mmCIF file of C-alpha atoms in Angstrom:
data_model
loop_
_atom_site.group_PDB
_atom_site.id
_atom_site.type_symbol
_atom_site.label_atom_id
_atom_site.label_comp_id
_atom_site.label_asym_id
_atom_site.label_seq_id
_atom_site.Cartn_x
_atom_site.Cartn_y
_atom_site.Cartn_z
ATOM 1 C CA UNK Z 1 35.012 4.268 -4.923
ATOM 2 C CA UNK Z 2 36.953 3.572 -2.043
ATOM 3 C CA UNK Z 3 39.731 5.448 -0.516
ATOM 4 C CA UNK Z 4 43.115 4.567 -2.016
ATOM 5 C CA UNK Z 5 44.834 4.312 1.497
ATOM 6 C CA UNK Z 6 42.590 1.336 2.034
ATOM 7 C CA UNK Z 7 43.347 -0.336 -0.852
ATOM 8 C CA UNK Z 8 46.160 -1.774 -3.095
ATOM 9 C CA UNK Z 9 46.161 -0.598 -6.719
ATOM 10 C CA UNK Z 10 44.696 -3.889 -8.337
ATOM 11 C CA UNK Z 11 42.229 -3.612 -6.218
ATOM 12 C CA UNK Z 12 41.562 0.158 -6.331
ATOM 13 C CA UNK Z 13 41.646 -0.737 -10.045
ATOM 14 C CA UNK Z 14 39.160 -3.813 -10.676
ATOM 15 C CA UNK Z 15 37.101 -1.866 -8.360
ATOM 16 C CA UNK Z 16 36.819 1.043 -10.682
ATOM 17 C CA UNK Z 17 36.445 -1.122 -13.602
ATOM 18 C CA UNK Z 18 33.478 -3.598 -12.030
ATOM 19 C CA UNK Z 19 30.901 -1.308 -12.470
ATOM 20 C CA UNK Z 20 31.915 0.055 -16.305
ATOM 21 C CA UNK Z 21 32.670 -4.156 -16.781
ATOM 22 C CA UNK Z 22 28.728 -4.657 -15.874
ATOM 23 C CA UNK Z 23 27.917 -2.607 -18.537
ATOM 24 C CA UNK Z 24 30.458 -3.383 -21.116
ATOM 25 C CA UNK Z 25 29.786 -6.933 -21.364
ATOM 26 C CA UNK Z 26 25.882 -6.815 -22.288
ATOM 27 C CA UNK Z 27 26.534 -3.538 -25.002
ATOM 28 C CA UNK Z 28 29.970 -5.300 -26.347
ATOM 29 C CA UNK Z 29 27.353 -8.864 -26.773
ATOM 30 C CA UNK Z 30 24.536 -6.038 -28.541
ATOM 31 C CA UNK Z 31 27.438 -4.899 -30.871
ATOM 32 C CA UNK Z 32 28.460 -8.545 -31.799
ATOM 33 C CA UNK Z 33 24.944 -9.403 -32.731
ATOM 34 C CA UNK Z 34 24.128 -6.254 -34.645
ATOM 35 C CA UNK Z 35 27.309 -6.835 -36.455
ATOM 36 C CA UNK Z 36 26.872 -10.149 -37.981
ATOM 37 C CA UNK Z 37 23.239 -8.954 -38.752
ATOM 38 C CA UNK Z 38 25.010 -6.353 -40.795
ATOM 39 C CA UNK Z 39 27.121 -8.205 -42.524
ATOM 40 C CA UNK Z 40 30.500 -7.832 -41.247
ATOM 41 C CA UNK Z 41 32.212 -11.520 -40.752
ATOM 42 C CA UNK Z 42 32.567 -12.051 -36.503
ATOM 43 C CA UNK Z 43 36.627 -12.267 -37.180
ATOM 44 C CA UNK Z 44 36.492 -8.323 -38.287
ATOM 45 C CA UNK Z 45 33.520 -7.707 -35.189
ATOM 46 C CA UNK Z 46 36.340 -8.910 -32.270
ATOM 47 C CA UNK Z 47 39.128 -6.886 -34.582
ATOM 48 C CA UNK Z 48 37.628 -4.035 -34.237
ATOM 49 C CA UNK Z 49 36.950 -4.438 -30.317
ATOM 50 C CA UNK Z 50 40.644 -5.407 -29.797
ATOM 51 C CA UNK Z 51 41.726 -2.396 -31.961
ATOM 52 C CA UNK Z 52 39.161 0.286 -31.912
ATOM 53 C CA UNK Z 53 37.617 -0.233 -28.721
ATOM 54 C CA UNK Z 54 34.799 2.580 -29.286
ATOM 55 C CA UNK Z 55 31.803 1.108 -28.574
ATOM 56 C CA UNK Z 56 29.418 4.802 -30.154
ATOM 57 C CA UNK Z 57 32.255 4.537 -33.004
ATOM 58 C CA UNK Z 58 31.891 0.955 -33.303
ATOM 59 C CA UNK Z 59 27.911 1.226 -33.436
ATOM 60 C CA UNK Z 60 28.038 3.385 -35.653
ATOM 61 C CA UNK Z 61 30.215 1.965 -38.014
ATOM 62 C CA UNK Z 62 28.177 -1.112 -38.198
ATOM 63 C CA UNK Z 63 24.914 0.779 -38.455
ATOM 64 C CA UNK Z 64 26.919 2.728 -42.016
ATOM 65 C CA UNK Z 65 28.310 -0.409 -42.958
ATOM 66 C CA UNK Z 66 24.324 -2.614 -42.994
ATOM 67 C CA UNK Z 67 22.902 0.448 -44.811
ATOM 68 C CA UNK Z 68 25.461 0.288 -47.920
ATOM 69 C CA UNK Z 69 27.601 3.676 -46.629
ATOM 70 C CA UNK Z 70 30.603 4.246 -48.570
ATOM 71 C CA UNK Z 71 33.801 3.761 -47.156
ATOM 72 C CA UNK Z 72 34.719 7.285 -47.094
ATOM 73 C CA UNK Z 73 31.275 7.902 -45.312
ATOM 74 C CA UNK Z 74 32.111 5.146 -42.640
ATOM 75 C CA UNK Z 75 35.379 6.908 -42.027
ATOM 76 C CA UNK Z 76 34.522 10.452 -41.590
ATOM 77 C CA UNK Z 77 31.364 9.642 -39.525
ATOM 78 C CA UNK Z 78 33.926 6.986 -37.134
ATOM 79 C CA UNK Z 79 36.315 9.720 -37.410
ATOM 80 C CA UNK Z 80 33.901 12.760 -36.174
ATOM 81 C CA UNK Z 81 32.028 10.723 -33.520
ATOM 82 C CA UNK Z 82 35.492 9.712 -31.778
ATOM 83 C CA UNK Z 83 36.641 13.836 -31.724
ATOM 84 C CA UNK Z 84 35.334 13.410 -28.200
ATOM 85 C CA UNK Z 85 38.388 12.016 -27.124
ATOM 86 C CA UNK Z 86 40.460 14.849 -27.640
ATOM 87 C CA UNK Z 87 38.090 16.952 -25.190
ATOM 88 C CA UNK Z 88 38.889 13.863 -22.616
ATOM 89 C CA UNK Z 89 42.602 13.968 -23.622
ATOM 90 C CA UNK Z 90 43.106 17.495 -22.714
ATOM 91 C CA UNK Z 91 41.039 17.508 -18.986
ATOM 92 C CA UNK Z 92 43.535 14.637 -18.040
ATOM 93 C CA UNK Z 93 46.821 16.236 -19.378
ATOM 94 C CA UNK Z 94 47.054 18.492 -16.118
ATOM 95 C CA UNK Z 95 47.657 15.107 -14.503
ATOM 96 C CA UNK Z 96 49.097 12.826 -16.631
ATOM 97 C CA UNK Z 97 51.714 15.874 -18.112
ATOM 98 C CA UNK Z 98 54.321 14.816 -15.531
ATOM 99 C CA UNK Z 99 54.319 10.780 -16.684
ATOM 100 C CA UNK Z 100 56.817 9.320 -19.075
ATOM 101 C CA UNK Z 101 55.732 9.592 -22.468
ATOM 102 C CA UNK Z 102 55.122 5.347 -22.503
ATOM 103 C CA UNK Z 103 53.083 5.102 -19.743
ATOM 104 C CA UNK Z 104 50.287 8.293 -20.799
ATOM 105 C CA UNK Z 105 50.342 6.533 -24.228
ATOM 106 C CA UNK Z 106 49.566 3.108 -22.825
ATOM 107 C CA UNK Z 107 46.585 5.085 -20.764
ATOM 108 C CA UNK Z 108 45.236 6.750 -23.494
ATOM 109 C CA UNK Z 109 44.916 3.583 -25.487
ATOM 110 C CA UNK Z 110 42.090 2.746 -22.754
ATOM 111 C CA UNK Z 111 40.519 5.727 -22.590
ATOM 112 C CA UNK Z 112 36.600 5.709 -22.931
ATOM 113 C CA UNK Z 113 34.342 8.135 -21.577
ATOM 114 C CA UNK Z 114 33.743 5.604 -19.060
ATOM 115 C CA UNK Z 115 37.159 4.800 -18.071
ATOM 116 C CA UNK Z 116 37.807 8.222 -18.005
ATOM 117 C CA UNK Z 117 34.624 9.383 -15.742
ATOM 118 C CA UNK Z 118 35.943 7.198 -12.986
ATOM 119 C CA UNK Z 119 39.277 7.984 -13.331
ATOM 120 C CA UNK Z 120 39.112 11.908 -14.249
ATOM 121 C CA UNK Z 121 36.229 11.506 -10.629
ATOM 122 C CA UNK Z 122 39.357 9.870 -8.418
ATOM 123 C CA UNK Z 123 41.959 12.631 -9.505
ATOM 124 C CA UNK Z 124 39.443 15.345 -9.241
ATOM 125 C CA UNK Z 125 38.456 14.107 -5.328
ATOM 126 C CA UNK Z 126 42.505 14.843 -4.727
ATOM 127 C CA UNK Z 127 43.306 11.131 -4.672
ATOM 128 C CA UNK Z 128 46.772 10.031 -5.488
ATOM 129 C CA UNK Z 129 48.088 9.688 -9.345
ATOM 130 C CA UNK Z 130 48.337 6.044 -9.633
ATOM 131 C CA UNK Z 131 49.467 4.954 -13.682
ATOM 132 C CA UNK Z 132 48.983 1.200 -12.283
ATOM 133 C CA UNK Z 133 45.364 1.900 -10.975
ATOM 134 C CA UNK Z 134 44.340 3.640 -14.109
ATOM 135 C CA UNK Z 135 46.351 0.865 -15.942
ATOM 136 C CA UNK Z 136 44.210 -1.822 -14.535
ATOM 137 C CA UNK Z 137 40.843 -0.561 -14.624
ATOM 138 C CA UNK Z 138 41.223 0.525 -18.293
ATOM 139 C CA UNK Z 139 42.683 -2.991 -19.032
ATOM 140 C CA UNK Z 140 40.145 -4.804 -17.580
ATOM 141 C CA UNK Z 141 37.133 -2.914 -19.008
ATOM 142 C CA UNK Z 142 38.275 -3.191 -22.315
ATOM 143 C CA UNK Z 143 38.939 -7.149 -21.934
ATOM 144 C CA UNK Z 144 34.878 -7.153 -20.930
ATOM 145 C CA UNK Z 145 34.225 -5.600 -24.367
ATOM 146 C CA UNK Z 146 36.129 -7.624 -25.993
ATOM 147 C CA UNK Z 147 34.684 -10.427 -24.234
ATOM 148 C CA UNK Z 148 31.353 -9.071 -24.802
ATOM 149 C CA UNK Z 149 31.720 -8.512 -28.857
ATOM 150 C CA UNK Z 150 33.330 -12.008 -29.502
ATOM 151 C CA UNK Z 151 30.388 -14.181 -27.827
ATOM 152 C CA UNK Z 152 28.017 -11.938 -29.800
ATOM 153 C CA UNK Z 153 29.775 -11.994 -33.093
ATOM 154 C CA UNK Z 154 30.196 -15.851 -32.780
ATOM 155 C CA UNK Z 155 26.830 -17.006 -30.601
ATOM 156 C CA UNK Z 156 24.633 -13.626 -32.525
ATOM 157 C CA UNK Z 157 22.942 -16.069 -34.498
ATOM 158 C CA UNK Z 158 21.022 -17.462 -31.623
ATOM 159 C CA UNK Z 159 19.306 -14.321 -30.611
ATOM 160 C CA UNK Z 160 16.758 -12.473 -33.033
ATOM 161 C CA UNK Z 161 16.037 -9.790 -31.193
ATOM 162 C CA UNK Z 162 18.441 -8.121 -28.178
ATOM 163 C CA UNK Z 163 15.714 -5.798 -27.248
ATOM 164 C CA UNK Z 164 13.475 -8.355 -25.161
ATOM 165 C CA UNK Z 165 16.696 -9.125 -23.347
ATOM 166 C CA UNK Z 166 16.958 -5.283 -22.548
ATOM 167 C CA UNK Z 167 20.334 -5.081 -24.141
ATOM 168 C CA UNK Z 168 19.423 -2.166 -25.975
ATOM 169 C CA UNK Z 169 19.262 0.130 -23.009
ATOM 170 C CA UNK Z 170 22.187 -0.878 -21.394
ATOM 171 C CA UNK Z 171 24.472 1.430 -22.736
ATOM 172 C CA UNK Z 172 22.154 4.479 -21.569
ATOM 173 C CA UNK Z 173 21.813 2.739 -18.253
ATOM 174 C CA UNK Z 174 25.857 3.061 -17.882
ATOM 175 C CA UNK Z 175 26.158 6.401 -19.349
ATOM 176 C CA UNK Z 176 23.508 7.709 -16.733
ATOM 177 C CA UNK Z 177 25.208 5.930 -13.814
ATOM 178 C CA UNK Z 178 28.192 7.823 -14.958
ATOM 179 C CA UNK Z 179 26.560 10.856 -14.960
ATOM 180 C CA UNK Z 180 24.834 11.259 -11.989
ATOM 181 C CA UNK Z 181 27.833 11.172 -9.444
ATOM 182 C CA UNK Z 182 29.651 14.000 -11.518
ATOM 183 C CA UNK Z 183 26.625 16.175 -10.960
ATOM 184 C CA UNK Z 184 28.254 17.806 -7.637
ATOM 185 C CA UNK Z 185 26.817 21.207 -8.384
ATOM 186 C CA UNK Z 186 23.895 23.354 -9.757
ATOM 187 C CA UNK Z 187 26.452 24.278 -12.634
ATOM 188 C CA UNK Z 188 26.825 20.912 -13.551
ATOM 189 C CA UNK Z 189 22.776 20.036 -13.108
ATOM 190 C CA UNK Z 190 21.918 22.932 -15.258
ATOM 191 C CA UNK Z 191 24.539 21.543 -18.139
ATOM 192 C CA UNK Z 192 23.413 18.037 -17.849
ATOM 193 C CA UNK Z 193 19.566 19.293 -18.102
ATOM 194 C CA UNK Z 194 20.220 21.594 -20.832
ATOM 195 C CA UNK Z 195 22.045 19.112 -22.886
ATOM 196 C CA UNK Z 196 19.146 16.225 -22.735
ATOM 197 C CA UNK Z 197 16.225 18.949 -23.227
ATOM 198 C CA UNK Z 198 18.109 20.306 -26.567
ATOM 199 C CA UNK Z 199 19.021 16.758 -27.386
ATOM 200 C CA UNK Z 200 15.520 15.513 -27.454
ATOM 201 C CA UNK Z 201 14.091 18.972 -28.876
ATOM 202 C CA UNK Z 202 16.438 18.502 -31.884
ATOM 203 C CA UNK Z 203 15.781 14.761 -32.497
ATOM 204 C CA UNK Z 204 12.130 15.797 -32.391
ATOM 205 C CA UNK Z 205 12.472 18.751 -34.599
ATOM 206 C CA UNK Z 206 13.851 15.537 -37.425
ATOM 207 C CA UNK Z 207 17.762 16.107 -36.791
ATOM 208 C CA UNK Z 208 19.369 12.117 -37.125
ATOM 209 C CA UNK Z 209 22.327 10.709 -35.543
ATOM 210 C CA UNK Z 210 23.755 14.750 -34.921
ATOM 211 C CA UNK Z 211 21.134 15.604 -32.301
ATOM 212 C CA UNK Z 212 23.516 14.275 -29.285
ATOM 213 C CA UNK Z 213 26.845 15.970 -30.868
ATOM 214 C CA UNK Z 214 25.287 19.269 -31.490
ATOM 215 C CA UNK Z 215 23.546 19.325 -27.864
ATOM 216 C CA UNK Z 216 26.804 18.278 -26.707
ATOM 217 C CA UNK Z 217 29.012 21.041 -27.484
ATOM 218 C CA UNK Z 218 26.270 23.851 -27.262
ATOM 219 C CA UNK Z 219 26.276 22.544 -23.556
ATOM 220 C CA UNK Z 220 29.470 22.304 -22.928
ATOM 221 C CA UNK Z 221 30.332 25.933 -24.258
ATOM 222 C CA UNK Z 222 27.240 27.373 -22.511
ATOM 223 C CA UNK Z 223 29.071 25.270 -19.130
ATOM 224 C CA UNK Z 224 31.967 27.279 -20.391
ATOM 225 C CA UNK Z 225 30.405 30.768 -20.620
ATOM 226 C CA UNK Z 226 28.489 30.459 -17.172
ATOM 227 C CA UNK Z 227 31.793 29.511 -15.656
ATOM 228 C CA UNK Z 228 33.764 32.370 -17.134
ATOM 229 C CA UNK Z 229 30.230 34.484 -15.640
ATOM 230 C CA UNK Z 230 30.758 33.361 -12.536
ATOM 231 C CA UNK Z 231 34.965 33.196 -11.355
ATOM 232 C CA UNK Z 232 35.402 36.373 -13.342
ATOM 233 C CA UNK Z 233 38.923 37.417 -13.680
ATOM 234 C CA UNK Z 234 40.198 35.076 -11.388
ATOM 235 C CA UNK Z 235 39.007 31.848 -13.902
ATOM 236 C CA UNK Z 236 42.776 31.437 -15.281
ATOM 237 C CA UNK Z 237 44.539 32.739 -11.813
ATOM 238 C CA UNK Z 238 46.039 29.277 -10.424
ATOM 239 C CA UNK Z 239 43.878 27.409 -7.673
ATOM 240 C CA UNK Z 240 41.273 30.227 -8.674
ATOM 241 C CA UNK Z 241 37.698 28.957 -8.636
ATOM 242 C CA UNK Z 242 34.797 28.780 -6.678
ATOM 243 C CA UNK Z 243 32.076 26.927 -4.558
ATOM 244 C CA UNK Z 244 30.630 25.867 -7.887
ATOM 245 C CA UNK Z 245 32.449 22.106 -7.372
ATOM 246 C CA UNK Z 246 34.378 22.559 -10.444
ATOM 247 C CA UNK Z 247 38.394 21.360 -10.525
ATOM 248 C CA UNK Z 248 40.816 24.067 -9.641
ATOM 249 C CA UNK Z 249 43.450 23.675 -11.797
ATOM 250 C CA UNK Z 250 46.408 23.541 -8.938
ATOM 251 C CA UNK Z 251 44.857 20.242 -7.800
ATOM 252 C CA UNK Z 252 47.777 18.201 -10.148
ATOM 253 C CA UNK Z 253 50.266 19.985 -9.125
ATOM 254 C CA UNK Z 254 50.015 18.674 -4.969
ATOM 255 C CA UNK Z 255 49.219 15.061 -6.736
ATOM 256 C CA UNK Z 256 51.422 12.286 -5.539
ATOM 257 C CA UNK Z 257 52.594 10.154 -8.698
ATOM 258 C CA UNK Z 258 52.875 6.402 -7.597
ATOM 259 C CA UNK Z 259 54.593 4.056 -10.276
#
């Protein structure tokens, strides 16, 4: 990212959303295909980009929908894989607490855990609250999917196979890329490594479609405990924290809000 005294908030914002747009585009195209080969008409494929805009809750709701799932299945499953975004929700309110009610509701319609890596990475580094910068980037990502999931749902028919074109890792490719720059400490090396060993142990142990979830929270709560080992006391004193690289929680308070 580059430093927001250098550049103007459309730019600060595309800029953010380029490398999350890279990514979107190829997935959101995956999606489109998958979902015509499932059986759900393109018109409802771009609907639910435009209105959902989940691509793992999208997924998986066409995955349910091809192999006859109830409707009630489809739901909860939608439903339980898009909890995440609570967890996401509450590490940004320390920031966004102070906007107008109108303007964090307009954000959190864009939030994905991409949008929100690169934003939650920019207030964590102690750059300035900008709504129009966060605005921006979240707007333009989610026009990429949208992009993305209407020429697959309407040109899907042409390609039999996205996994020669590589479109099937593309959506691990971005969630690594994400990852890797918010590894600025052991603590946060040990979670990530933790998390993919138990993920992979569990998938090969014959757990489907949970393996990620449960390895998920076990490694954020054992993040948790090792943090709570480590500041002590001092974890809920204000600006109390340590060398481990994780966000004090004062930083919002010295945050300039820009309109």
């Amino acid at each position: 990212m580059s430093s927001p005294a250098t550049a103007s908030p459309p730019a600060e914002g595309l800029r953010r959303a380029l490398p999350i747009v890279l990514g979107y585009v190829p997935v959101g195209f995956a999606f489109g295909v998958l979902a015509v080969k499932n059986n759900i008409p393109p018109s409802l494929a771009v609907a639910m980009a435009v209105l959902m805009f989940s691509g793992s809750g999208q997924f998986v709701f066409a995955s349910l929908w091809g192999a006859g799932a109830g409707i009630l299945s489809v739901i909860a499953a939608v439903f339980i894989v898009n909890l995440r975004y609570l967890l996401m929700s509450a590490a940004e309110s320390p920031w966004l607490a102070r906007l107008p009610r109108g303007q964090r509701f307009l954000l959190g319609l864009g939030l994905t855990d991409e949008t929100f890596a690169v934003n939650i990475t920019a207030l964590q580094r102690g750059w300035p609250l900008n709504p129009g910068v966060m605005y921006i980037c979240n707007s333009t990502t989610h026009l990429a999917w949208v992009i993305g999931c209407t020429v697959g749902a309407f040109c899907g028919e042409l390609v039999n196979d996205v996994r020669p074109l590589g479109l099937d890792y593309a959506l691990t490719a971005m969630f690594l890329a994400l990852l890797v720059p918010q590894c600025v400490s052991r603590l946060h090396v040990l979670v990530a490594l933790f998390t993919t060993v138990l993920s992979i142990a569990l998938k090969a142990a014959g757990m489907s479609q949970w393996n990620v979830a449960v390895a998920t929270v076990l490694g954020a709560s054992l993040g948790v405990l090792l943090l709570y080992a480590r500041r002590g006391p001092g974890l809920n004193a204000p600006g109390g924290g340590s060398d481990s690289g994780e966000t004090r929680p004062a930083q919002p308070a010295t945050s300039e809000v820009r309109p």
